Tab-separated table of C-alpha atoms in Angstrom:
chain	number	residue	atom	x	y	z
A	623	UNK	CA	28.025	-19.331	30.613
A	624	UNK	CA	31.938	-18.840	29.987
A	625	UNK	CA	34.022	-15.782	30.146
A	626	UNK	CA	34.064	-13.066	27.405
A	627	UNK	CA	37.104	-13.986	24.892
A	628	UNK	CA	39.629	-10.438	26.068
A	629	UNK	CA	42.770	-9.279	27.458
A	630	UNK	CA	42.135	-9.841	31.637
A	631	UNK	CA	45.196	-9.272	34.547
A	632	UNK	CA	47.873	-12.351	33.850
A	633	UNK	CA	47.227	-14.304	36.550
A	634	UNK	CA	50.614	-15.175	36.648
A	635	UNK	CA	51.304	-11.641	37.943
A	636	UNK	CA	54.328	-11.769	35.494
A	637	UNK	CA	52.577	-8.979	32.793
A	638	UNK	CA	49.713	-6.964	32.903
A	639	UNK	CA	47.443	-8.669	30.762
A	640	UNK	CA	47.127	-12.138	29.396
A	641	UNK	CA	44.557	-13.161	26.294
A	642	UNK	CA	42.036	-15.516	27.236
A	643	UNK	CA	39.913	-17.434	23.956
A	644	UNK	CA	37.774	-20.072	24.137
A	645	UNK	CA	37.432	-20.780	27.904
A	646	UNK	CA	41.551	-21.087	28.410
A	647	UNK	CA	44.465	-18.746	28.916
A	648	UNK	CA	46.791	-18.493	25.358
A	649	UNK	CA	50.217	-17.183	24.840
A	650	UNK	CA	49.434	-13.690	24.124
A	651	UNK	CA	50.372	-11.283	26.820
A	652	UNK	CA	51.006	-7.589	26.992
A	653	UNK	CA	52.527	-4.939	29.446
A	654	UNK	CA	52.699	-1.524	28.967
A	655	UNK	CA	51.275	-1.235	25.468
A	656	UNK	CA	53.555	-4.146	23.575
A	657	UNK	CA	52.087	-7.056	23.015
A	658	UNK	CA	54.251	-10.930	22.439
A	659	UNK	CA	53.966	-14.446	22.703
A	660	UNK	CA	54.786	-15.606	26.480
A	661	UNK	CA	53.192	-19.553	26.861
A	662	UNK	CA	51.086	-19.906	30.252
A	663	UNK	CA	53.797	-21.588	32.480
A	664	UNK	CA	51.889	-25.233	33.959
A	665	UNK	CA	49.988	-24.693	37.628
A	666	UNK	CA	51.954	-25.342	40.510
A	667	UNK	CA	52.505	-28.087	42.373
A	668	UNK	CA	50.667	-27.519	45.519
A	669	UNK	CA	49.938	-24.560	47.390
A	670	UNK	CA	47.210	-21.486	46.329
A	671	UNK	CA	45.673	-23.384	42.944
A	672	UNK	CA	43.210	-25.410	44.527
A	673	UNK	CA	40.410	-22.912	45.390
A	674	UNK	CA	40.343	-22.112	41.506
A	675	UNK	CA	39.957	-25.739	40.357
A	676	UNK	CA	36.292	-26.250	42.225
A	677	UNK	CA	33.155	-25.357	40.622
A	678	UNK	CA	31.655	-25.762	44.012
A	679	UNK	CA	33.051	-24.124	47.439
A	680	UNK	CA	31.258	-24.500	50.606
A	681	UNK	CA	32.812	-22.079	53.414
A	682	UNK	CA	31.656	-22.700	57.127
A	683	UNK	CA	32.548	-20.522	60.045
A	684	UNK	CA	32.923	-21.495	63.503
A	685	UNK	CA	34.200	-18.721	66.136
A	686	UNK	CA	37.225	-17.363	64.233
A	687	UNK	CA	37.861	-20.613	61.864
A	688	UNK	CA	36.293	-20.839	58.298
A	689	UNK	CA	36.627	-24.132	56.625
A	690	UNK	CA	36.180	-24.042	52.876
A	691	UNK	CA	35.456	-27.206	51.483
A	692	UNK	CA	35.050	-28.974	47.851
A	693	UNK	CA	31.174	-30.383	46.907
A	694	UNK	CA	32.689	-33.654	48.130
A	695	UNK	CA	33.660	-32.466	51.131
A	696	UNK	CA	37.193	-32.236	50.589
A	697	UNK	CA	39.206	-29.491	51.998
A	698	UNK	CA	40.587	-26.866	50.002
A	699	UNK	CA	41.522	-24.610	52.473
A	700	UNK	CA	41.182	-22.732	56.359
A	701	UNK	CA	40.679	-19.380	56.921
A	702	UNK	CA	41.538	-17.383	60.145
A	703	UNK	CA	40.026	-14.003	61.540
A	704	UNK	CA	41.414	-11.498	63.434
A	705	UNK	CA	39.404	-8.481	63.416
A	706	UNK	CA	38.961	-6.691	60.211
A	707	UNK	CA	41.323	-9.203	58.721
A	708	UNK	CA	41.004	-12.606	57.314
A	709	UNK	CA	44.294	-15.236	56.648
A	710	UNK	CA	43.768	-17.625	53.902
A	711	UNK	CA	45.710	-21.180	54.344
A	712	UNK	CA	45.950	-23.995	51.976
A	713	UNK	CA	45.915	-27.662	53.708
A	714	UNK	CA	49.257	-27.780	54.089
A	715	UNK	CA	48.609	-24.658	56.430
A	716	UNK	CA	50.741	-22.035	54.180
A	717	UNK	CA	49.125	-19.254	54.175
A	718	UNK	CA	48.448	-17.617	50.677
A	719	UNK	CA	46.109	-14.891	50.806
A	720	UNK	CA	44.887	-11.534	52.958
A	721	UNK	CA	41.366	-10.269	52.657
A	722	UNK	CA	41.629	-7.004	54.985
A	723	UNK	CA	38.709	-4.557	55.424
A	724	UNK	CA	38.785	-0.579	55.451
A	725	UNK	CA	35.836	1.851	55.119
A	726	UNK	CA	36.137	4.401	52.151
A	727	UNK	CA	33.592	7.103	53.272
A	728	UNK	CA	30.407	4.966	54.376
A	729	UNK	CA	31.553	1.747	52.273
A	730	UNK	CA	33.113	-0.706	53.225
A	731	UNK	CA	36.224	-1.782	51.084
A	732	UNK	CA	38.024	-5.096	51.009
A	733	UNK	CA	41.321	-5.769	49.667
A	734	UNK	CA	42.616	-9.327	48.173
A	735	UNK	CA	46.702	-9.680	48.846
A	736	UNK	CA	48.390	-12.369	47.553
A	737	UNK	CA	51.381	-14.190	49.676
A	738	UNK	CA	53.811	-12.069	48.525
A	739	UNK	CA	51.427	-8.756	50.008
A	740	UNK	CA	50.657	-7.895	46.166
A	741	UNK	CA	47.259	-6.761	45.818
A	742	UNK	CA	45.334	-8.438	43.392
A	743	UNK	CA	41.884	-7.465	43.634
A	744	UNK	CA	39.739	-6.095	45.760
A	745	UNK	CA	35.326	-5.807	46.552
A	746	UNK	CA	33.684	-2.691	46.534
A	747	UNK	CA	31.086	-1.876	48.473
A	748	UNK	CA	27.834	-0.562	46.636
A	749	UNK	CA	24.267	0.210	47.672
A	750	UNK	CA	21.479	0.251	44.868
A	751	UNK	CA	18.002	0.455	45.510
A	752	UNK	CA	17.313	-2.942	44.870
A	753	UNK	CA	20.180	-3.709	47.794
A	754	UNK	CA	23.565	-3.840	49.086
A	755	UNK	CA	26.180	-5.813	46.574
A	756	UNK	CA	30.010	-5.350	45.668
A	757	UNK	CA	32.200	-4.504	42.534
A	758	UNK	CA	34.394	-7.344	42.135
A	759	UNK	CA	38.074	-5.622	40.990
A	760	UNK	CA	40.933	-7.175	39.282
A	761	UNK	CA	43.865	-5.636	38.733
A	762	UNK	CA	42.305	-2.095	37.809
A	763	UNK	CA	39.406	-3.378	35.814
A	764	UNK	CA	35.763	-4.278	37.123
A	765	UNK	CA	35.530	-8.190	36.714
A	766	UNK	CA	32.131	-8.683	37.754
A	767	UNK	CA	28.996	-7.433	40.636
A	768	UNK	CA	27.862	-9.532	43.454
A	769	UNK	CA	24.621	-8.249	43.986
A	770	UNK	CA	21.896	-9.436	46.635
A	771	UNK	CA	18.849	-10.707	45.067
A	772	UNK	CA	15.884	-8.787	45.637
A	773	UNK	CA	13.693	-9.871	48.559
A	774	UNK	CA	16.135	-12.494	49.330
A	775	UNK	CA	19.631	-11.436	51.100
A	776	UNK	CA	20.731	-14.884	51.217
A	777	UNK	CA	21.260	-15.368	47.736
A	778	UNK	CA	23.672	-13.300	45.862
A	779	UNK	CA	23.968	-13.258	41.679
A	780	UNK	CA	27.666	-12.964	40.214
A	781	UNK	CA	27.334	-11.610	36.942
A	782	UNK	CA	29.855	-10.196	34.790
A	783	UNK	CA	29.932	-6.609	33.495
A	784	UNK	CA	27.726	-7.185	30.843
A	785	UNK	CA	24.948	-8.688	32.807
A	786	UNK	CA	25.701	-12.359	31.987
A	787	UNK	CA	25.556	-14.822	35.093
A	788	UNK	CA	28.835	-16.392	36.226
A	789	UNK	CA	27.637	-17.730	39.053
A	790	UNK	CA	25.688	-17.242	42.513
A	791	UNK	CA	26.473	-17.552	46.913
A	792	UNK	CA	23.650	-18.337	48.816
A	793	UNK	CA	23.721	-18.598	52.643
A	794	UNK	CA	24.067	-16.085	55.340
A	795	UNK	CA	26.964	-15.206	58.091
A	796	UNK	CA	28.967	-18.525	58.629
A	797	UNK	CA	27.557	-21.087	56.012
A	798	UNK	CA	27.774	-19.962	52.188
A	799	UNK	CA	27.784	-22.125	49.124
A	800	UNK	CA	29.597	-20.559	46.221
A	801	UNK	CA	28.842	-22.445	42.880
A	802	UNK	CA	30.355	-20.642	39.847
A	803	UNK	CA	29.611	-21.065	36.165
A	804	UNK	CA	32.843	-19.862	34.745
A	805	UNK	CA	36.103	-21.560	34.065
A	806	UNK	CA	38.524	-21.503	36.506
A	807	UNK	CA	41.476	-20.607	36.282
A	808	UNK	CA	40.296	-17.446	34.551
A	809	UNK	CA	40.548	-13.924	36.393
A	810	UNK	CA	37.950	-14.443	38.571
A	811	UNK	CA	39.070	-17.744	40.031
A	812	UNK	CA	40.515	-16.660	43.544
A	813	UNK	CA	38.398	-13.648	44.205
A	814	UNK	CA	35.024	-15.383	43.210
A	815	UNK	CA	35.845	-18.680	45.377
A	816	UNK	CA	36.889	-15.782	48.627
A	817	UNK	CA	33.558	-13.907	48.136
A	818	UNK	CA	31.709	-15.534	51.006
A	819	UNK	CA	34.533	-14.458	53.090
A	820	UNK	CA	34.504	-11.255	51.735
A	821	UNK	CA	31.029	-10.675	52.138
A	822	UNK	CA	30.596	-11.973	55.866
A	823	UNK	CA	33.772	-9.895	56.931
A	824	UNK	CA	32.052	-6.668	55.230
A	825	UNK	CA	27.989	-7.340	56.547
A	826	UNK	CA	28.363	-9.017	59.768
């Protein structure tokens, strides 16, 4: 189960869109219609990459804390919530992302900010009549659907937008397990290993 070869949002946040083939970013990038050669610059040395590098992410809540945690049990990172707000910090205690919730009509709407307050994705809110489940957005372009499995609400199916399974949460309120089946690294890295947060800030 890997990621469609295509053109997704650079996750460098230096161009619009970066080419990814054969389950790894290339060089190819393109930004406002022109298209060059740009190599992927090398990961950072600490801070905001290590949520993407797990295939497994366990998140536990207690009060206001989450902990999110590697299948090993080693941490990745804290979360912190403050109403319809949550504060992602790496284990250094830096913090590197904002999940903030609005309502849009009768749905509920989460945004994904980045540490420098850029947005850079966001869950939507949807209700089907097989249950309640979210549009996963990148930068302007639907990345996947976490949708609630019928008869079960505590186990949700990430699949990408043609149907194919990247990956599944199961849990409820403060526990969730997020194992994911597609490299990452790849767009969905930091919004797919947040979900659980996402979700619980949204339902409960």
């Amino acid at each position: 189960m890997q990621v469609p070869d295509g053109w997704y949002p650079d996750p460098t946040g230096r161009h619009e869109l970066r080419r990814w083939e054969s389950g790894r970013w290339v060089d190819w990038v393109a930004t406002g219609g022109q298209v060059w050669m740009e190599p992927m610059p090398p990961p950072p040395a600490s801070g905001g990459g290590t949520l993407t590098t797990e295939p497994v992410v366990n998140a536990v809540r207690a009060g206001a804390t989450w902990s999110l945690t590697s299948l090993n049990g080693g941490p990745l990172a804290t979360a912190t919530v403050a109403g319809r707000t949550t504060t992602v910090l790496d284990p250094s205690g830096t913090p590197t992302h904002q999940l903030r919730a609005a309502v849009a009509g009768s749905t509920e709407v989460l945004s994904l900010h980045d540490r420098t307050d850029r947005e850079v994705g966001r869950y939507e809110e949807v209700r089907r009549a097989s249950g309640r489940g979210f549009r996963v957005v990148g930068v302007g372009a639907l990345l996947a659907t976490l949708d609630a499995t019928p008869n079960d609400p505590t186990r949700l199916a990430l699949t990408d937008p043609g149907g194919r399974p990247l990956g599944r949460l199961t849990g409820r309120g403060g526990s969730w397990t997020t194992e994911l089946a597609h490299p990452f690294g790849s767009p969905l890295g930091e919004l797919a290993a947040l979900a659980a947060l996402a979700v619980t800030l949204a339902w409960d």
